[in-house]
PDB file of N, CA, C, O and CB in Angstrom:
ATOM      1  N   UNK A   1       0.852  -1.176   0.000  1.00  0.00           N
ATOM      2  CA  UNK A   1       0.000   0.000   0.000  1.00  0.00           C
ATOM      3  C   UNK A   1       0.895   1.235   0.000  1.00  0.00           C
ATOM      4  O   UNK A   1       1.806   1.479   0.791  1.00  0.00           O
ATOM      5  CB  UNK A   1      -0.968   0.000   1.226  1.00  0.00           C
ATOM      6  N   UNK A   2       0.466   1.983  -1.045  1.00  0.00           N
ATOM      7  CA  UNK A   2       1.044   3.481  -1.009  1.00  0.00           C
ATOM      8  C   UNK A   2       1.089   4.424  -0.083  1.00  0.00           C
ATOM      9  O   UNK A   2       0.177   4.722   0.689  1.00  0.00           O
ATOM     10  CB  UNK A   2       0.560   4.134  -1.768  1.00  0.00           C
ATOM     11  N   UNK A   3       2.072   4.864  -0.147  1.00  0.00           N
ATOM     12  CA  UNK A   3       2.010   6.206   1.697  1.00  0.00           C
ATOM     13  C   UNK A   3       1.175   7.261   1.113  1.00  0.00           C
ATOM     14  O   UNK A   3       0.655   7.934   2.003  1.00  0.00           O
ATOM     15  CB  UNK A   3       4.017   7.317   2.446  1.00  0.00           C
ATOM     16  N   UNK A   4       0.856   7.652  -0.105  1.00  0.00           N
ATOM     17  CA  UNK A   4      -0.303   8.905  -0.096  1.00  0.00           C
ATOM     18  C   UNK A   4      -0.598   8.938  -2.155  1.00  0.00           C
ATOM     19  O   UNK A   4       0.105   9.067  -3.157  1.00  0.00           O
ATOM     20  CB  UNK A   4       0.702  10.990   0.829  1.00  0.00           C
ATOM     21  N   UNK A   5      -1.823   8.764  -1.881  1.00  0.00           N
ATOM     22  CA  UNK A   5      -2.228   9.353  -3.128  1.00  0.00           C
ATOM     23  C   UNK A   5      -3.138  10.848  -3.291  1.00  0.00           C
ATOM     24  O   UNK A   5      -3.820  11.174  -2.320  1.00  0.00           O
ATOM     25  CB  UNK A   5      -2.997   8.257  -3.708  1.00  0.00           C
ATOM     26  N   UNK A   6      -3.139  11.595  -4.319  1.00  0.00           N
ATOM     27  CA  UNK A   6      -3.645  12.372  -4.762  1.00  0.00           C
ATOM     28  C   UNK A   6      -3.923  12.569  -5.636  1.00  0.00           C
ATOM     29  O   UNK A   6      -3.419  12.178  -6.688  1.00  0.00           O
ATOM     30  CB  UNK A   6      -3.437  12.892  -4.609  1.00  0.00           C
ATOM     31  N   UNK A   7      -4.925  13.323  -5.458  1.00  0.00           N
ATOM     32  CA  UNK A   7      -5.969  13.190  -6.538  1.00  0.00           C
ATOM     33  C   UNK A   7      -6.648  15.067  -7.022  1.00  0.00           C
ATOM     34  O   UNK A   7      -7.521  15.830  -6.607  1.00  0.00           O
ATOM     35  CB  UNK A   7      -7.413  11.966  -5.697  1.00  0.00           C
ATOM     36  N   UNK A   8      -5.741  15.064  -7.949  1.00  0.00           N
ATOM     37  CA  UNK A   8      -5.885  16.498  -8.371  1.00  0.00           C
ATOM     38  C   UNK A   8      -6.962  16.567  -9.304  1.00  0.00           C
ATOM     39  O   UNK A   8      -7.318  15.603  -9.983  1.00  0.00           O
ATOM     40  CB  UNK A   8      -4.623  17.088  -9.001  1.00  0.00           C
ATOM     41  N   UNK A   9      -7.755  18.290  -9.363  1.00  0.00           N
ATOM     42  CA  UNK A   9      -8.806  18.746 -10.014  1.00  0.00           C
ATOM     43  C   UNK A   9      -8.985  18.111 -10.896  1.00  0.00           C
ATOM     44  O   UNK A   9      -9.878  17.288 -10.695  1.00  0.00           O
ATOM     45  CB  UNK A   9      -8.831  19.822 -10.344  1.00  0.00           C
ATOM     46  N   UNK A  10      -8.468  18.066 -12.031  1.00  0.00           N
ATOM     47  CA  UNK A  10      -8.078  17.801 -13.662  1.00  0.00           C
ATOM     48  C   UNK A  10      -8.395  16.283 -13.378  1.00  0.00           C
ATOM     49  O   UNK A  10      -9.273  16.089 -14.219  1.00  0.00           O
ATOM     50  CB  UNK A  10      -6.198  18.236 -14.347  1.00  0.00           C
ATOM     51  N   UNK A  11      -8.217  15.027 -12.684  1.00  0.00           N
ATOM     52  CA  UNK A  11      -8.642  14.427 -12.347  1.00  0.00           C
ATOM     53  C   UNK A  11      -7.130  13.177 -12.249  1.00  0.00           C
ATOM     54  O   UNK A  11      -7.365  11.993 -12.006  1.00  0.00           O
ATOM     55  CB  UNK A  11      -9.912  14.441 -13.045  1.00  0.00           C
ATOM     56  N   UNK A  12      -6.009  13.558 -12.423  1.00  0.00           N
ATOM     57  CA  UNK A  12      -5.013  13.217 -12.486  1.00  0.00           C
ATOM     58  C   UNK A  12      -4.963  12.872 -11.150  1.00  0.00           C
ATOM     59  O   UNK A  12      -5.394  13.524 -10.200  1.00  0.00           O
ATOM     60  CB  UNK A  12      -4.195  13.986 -13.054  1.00  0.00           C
ATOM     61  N   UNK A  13      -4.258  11.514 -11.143  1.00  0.00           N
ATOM     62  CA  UNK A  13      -3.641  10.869  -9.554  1.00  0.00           C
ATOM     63  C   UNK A  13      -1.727  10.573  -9.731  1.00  0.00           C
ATOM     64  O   UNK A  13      -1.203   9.828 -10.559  1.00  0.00           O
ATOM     65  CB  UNK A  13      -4.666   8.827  -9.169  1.00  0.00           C
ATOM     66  N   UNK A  14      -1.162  11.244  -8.894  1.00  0.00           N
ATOM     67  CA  UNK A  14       0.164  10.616  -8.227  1.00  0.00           C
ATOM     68  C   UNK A  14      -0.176   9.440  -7.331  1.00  0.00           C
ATOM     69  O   UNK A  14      -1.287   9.234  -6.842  1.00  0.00           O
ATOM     70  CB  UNK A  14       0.972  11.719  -7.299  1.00  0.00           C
ATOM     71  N   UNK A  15       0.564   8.928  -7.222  1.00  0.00           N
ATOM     72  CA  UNK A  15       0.753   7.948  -6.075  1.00  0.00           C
ATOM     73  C   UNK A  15       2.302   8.200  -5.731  1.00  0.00           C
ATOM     74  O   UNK A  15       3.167   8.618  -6.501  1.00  0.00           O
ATOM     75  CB  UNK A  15       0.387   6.257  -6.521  1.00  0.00           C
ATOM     76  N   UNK A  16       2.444   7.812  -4.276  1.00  0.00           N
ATOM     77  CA  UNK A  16       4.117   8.281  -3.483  1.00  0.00           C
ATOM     78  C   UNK A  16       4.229   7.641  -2.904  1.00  0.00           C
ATOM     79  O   UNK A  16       3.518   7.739  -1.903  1.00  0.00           O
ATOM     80  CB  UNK A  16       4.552   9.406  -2.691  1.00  0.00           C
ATOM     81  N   UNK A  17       4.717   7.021  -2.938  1.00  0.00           N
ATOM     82  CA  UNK A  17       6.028   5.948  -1.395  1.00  0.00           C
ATOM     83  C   UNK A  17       6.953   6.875  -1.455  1.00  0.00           C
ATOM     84  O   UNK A  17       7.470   7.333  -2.473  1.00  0.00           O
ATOM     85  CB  UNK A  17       7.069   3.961  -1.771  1.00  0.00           C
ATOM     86  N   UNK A  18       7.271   7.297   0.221  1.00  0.00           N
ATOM     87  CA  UNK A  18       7.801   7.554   0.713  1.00  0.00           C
ATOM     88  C   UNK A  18       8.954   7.098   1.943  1.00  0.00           C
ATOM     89  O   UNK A  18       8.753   6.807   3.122  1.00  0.00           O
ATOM     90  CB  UNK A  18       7.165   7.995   0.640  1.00  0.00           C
ATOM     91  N   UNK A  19      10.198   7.164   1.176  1.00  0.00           N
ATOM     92  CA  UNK A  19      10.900   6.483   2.011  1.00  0.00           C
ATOM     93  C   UNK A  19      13.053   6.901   1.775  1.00  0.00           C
ATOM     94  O   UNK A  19      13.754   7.331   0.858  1.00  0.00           O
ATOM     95  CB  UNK A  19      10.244   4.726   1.587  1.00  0.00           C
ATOM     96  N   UNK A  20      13.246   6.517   2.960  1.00  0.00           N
ATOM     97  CA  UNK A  20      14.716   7.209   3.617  1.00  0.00           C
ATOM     98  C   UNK A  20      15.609   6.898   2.083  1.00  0.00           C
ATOM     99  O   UNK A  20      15.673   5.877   1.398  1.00  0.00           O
ATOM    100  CB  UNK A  20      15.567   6.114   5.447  1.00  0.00           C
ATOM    101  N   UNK A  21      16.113   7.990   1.949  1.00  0.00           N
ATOM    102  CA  UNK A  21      17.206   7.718   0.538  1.00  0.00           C
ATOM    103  C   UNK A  21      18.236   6.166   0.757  1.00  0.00           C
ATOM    104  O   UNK A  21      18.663   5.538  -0.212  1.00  0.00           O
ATOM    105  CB  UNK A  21      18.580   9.387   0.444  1.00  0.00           C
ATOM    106  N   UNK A  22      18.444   5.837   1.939  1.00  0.00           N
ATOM    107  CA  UNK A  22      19.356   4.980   1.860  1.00  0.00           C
ATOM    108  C   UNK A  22      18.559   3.417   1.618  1.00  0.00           C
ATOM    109  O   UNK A  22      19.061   2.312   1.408  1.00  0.00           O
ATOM    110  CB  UNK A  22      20.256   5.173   3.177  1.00  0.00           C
ATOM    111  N   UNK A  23      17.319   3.779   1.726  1.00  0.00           N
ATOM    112  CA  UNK A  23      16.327   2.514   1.346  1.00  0.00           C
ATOM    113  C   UNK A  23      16.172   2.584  -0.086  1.00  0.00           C
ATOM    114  O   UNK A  23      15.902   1.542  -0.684  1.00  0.00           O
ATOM    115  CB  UNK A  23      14.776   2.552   2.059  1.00  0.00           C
ATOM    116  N   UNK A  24      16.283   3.493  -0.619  1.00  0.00           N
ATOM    117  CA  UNK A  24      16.003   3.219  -2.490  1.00  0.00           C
ATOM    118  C   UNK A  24      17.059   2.234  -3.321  1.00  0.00           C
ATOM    119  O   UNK A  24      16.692   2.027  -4.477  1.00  0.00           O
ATOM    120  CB  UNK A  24      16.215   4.884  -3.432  1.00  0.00           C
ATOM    121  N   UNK A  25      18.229   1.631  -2.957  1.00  0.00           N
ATOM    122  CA  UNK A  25      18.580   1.033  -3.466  1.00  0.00           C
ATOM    123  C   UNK A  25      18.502  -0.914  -3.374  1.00  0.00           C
ATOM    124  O   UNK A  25      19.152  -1.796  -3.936  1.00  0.00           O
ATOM    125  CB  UNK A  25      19.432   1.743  -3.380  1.00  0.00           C
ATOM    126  N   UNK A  26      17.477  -0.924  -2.473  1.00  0.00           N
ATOM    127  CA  UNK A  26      17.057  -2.802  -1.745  1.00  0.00           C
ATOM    128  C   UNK A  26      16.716  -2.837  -2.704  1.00  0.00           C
ATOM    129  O   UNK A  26      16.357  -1.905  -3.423  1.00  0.00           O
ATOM    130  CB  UNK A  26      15.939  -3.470  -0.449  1.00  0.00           C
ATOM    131  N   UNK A  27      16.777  -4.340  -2.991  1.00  0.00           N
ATOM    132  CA  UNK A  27      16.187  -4.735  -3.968  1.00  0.00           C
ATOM    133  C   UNK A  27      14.889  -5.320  -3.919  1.00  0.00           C
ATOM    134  O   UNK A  27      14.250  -5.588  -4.937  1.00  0.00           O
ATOM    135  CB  UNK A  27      16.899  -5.398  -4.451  1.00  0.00           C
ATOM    136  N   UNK A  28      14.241  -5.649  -2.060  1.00  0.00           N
ATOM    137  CA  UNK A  28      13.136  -6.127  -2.402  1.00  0.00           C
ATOM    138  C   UNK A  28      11.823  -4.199  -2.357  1.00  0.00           C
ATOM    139  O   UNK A  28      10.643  -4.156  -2.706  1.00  0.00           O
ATOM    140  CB  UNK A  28      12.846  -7.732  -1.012  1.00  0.00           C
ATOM    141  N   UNK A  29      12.454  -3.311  -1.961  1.00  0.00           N
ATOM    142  CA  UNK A  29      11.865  -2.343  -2.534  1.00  0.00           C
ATOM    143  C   UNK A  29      11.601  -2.125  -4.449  1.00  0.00           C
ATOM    144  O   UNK A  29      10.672  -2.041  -5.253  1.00  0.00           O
ATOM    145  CB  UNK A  29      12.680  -1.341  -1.898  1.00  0.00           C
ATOM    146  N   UNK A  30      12.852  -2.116  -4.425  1.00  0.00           N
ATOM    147  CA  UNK A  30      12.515  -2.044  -6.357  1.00  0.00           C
ATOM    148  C   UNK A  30      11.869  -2.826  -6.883  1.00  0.00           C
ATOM    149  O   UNK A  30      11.519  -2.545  -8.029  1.00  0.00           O
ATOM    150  CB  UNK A  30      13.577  -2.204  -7.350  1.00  0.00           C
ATOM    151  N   UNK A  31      11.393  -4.236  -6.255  1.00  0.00           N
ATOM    152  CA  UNK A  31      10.908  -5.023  -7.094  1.00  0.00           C
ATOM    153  C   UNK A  31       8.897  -4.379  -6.714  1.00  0.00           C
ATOM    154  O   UNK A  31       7.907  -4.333  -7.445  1.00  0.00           O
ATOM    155  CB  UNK A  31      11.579  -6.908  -6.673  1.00  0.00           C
ATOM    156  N   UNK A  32       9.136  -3.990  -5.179  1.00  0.00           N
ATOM    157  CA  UNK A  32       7.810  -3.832  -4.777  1.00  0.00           C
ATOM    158  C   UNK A  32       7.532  -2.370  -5.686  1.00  0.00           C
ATOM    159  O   UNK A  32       6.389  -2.174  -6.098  1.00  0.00           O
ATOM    160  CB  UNK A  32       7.632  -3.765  -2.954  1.00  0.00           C
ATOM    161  N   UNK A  33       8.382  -1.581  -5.913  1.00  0.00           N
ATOM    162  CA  UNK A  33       7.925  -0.133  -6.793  1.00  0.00           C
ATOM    163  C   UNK A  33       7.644  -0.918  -7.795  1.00  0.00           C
ATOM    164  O   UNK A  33       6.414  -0.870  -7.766  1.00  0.00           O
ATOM    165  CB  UNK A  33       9.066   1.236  -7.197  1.00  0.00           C
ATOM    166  N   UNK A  34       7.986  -1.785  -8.887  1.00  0.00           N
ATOM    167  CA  UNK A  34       8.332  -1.664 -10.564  1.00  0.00           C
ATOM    168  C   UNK A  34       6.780  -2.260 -10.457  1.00  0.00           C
ATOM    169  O   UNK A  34       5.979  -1.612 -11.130  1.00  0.00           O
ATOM    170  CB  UNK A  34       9.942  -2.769 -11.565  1.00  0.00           C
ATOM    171  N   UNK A  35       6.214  -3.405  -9.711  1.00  0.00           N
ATOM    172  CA  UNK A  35       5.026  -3.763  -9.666  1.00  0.00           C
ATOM    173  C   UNK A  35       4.091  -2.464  -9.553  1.00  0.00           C
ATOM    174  O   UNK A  35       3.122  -2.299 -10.294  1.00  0.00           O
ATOM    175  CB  UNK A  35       4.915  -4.722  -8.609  1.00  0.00           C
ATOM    176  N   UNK A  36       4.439  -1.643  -8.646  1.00  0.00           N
ATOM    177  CA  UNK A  36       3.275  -1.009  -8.016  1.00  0.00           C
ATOM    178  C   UNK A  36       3.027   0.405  -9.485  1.00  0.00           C
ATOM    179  O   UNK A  36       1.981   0.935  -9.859  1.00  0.00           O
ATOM    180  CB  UNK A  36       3.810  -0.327  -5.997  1.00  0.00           C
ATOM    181  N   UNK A  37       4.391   0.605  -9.950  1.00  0.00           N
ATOM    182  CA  UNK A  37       4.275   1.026 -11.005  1.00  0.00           C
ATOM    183  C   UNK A  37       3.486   0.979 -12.405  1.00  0.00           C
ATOM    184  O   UNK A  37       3.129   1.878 -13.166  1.00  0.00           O
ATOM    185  CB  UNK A  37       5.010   0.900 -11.045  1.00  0.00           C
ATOM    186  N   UNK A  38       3.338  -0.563 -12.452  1.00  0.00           N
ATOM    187  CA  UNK A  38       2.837  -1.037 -13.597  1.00  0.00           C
ATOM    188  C   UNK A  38       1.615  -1.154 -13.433  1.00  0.00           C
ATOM    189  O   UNK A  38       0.973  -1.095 -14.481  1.00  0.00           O
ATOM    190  CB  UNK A  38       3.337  -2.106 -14.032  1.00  0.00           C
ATOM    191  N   UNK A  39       0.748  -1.370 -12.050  1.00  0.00           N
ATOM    192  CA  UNK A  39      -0.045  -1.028 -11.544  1.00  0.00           C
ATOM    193  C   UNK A  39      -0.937   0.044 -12.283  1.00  0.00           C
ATOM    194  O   UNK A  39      -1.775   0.015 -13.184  1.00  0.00           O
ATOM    195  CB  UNK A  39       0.449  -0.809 -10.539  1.00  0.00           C
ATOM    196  N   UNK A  40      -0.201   1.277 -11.248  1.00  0.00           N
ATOM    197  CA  UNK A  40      -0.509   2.769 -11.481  1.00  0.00           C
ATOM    198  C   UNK A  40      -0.766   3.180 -13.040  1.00  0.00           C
ATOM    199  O   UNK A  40      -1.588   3.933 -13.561  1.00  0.00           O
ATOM    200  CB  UNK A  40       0.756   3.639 -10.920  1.00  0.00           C
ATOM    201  N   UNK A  41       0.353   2.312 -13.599  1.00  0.00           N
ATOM    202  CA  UNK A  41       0.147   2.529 -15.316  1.00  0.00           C
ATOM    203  C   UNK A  41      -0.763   2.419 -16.023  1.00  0.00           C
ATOM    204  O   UNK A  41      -1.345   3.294 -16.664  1.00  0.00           O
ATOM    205  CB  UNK A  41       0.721   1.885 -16.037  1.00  0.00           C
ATOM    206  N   UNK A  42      -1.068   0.691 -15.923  1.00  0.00           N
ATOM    207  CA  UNK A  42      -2.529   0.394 -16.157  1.00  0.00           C
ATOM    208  C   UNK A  42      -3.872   1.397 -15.782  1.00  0.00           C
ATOM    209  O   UNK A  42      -4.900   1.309 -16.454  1.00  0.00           O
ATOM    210  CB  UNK A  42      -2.705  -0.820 -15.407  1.00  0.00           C
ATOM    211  N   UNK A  43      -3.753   2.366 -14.628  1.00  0.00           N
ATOM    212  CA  UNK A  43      -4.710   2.832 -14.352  1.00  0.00           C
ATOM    213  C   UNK A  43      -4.191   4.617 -14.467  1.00  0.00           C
ATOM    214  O   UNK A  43      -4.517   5.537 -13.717  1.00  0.00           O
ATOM    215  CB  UNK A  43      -5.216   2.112 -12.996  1.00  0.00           C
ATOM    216  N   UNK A  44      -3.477   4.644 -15.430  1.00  0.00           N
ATOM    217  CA  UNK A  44      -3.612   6.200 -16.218  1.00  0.00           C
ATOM    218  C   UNK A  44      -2.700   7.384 -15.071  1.00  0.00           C
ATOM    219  O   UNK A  44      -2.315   8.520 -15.346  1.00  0.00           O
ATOM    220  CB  UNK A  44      -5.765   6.772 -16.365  1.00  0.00           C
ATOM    221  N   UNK A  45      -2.523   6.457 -13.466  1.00  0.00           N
ATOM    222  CA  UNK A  45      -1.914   7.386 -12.583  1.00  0.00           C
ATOM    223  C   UNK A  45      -0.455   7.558 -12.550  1.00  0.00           C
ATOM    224  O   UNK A  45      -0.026   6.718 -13.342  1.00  0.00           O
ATOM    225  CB  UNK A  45      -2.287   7.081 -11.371  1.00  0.00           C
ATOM    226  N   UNK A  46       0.431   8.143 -12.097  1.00  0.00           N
ATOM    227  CA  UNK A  46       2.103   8.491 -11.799  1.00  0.00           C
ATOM    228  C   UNK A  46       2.226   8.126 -10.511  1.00  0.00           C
ATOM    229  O   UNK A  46       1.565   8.363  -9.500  1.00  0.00           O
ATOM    230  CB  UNK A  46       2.661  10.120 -11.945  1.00  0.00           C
ATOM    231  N   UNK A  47       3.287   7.445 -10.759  1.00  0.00           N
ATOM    232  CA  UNK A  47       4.274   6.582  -9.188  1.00  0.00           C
ATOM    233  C   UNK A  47       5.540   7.254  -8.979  1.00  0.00           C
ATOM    234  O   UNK A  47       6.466   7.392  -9.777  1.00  0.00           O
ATOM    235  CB  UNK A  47       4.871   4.690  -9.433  1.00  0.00           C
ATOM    236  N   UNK A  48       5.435   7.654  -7.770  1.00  0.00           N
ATOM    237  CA  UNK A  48       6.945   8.201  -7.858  1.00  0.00           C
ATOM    238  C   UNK A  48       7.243   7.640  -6.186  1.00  0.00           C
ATOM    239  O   UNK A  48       6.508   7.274  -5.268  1.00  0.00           O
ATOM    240  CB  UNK A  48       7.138  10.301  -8.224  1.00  0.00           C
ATOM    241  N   UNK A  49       8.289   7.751  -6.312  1.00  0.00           N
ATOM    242  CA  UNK A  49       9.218   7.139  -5.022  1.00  0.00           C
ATOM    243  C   UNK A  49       9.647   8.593  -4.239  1.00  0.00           C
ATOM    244  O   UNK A  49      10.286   9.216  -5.087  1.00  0.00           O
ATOM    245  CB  UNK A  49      10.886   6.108  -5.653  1.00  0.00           C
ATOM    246  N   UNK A  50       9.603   9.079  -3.491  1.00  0.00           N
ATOM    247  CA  UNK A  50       9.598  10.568  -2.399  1.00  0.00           C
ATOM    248  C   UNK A  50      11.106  10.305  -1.570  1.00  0.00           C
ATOM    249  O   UNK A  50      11.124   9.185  -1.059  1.00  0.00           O
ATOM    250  CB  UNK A  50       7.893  10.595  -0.919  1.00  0.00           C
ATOM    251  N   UNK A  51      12.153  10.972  -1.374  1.00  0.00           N
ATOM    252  CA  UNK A  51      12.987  10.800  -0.187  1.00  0.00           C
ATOM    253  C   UNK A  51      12.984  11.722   0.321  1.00  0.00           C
ATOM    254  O   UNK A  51      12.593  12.639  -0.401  1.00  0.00           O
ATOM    255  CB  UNK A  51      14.151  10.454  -0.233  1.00  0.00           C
ATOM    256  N   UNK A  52      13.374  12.148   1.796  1.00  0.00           N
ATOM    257  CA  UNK A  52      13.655  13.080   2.446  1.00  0.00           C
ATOM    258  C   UNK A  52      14.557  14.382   1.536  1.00  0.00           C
ATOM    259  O   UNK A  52      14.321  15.517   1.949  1.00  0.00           O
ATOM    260  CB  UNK A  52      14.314  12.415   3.583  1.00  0.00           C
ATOM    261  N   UNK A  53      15.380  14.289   0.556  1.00  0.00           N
ATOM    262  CA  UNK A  53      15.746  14.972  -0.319  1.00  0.00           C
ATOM    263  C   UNK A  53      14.719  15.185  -1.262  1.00  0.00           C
ATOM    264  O   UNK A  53      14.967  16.229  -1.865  1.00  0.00           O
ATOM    265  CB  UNK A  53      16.775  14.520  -0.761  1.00  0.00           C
ATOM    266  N   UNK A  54      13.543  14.595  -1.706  1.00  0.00           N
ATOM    267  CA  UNK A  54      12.455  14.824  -2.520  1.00  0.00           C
ATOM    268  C   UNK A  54      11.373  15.840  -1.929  1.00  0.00           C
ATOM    269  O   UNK A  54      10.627  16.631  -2.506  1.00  0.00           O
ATOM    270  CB  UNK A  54      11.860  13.517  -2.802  1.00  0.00           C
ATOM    271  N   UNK A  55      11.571  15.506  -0.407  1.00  0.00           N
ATOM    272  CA  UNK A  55      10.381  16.269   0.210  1.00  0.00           C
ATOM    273  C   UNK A  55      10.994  17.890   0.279  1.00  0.00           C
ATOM    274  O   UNK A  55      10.471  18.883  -0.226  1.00  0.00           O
ATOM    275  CB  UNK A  55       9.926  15.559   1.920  1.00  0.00           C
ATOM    276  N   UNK A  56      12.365  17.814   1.125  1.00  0.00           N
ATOM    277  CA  UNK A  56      12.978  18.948   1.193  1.00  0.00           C
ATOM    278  C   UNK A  56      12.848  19.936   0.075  1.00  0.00           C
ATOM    279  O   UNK A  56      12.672  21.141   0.256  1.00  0.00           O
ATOM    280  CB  UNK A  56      14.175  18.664   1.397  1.00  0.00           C
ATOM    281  N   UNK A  57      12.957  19.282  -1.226  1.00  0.00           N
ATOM    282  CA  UNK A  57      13.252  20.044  -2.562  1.00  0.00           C
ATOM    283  C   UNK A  57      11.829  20.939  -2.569  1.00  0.00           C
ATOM    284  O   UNK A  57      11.860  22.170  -2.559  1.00  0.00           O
ATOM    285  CB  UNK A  57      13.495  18.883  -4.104  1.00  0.00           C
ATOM    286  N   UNK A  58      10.445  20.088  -2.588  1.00  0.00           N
ATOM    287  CA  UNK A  58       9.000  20.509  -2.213  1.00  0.00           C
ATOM    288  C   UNK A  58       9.238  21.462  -1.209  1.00  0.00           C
ATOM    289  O   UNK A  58       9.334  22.578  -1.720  1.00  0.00           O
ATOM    290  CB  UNK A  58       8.012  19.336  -1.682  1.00  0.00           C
ATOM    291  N   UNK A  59       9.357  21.477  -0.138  1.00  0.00           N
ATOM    292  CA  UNK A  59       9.378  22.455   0.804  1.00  0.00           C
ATOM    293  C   UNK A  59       9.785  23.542   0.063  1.00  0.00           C
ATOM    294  O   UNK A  59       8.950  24.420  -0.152  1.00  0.00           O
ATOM    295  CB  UNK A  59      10.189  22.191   1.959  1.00  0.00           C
ATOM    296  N   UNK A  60      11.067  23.676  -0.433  1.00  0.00           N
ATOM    297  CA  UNK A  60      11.317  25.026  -0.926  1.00  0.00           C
ATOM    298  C   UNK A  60      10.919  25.288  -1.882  1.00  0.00           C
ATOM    299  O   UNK A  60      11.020  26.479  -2.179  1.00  0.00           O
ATOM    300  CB  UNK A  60      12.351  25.399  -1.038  1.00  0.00           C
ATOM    301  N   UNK A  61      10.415  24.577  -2.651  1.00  0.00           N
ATOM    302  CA  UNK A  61       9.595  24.898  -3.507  1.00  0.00           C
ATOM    303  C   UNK A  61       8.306  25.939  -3.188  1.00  0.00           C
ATOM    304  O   UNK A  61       8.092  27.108  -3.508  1.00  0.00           O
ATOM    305  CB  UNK A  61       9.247  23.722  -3.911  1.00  0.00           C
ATOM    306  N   UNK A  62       7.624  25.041  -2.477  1.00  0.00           N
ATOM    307  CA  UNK A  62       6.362  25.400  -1.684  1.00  0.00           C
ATOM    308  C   UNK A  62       6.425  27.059  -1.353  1.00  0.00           C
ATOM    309  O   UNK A  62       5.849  28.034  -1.833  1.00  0.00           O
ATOM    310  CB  UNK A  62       6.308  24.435  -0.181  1.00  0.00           C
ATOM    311  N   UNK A  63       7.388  26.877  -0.322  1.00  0.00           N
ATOM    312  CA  UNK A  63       7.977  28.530   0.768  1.00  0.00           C
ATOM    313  C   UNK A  63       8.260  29.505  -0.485  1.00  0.00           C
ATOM    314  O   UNK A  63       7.843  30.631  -0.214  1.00  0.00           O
ATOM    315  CB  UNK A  63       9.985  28.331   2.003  1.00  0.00           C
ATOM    316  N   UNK A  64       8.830  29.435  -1.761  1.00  0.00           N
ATOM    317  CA  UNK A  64       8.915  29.991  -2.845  1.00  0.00           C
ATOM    318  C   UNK A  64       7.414  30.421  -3.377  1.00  0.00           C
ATOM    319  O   UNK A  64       7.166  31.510  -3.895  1.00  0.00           O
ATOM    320  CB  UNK A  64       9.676  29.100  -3.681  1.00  0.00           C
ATOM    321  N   UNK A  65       6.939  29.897  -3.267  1.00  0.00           N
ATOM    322  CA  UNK A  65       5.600  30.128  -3.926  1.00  0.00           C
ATOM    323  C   UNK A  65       4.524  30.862  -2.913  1.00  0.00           C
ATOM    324  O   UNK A  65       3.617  31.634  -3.224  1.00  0.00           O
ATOM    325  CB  UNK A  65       5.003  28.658  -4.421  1.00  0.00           C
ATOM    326  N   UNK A  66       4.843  30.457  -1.808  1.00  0.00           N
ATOM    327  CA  UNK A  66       3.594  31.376  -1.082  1.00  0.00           C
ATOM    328  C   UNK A  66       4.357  33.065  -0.867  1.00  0.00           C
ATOM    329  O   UNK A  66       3.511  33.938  -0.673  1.00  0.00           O
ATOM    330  CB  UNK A  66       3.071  30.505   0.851  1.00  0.00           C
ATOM    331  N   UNK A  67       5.669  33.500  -0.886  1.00  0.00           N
ATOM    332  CA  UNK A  67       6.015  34.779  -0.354  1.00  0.00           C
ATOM    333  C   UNK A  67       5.382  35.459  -1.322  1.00  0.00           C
ATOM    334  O   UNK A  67       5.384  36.690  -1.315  1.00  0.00           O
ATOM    335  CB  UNK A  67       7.485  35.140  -0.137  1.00  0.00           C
TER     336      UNK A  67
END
């Protein structure tokens, strides 16, 4: 199960696992993304994998956009 989906206006869904950069390279993670991927595919949505460097990048992103 995915750590968060969304589901934007337009009617577009992400899906995100979220998890510690030093976990993206296991292999029984990659095998559980490439499934969950093909998944998401079949059903028109985007999978992306989130790290604490992914979120950070968002944050400033974010703080950029509201001043």
């Amino acid at each position: 199960i995915p750590d968060l989906r969304i589901n934007y206006i337009d009617e577009t869904v992400d899906i995100w696992e979220i998890k510690p950069a030093n976990q993206t390279q296991y292999e029984k993670n990659k095998a559980k993304w490439a499934a969950m991927n093909e998944y998401a595919t079949k059903h028109g949505w985007r999978f992306t994998v989130i790290t604490e460097v992914g979120i950070g990048k968002l944050k400033s992103k974010i703080k950029k956009q509201v001043k």
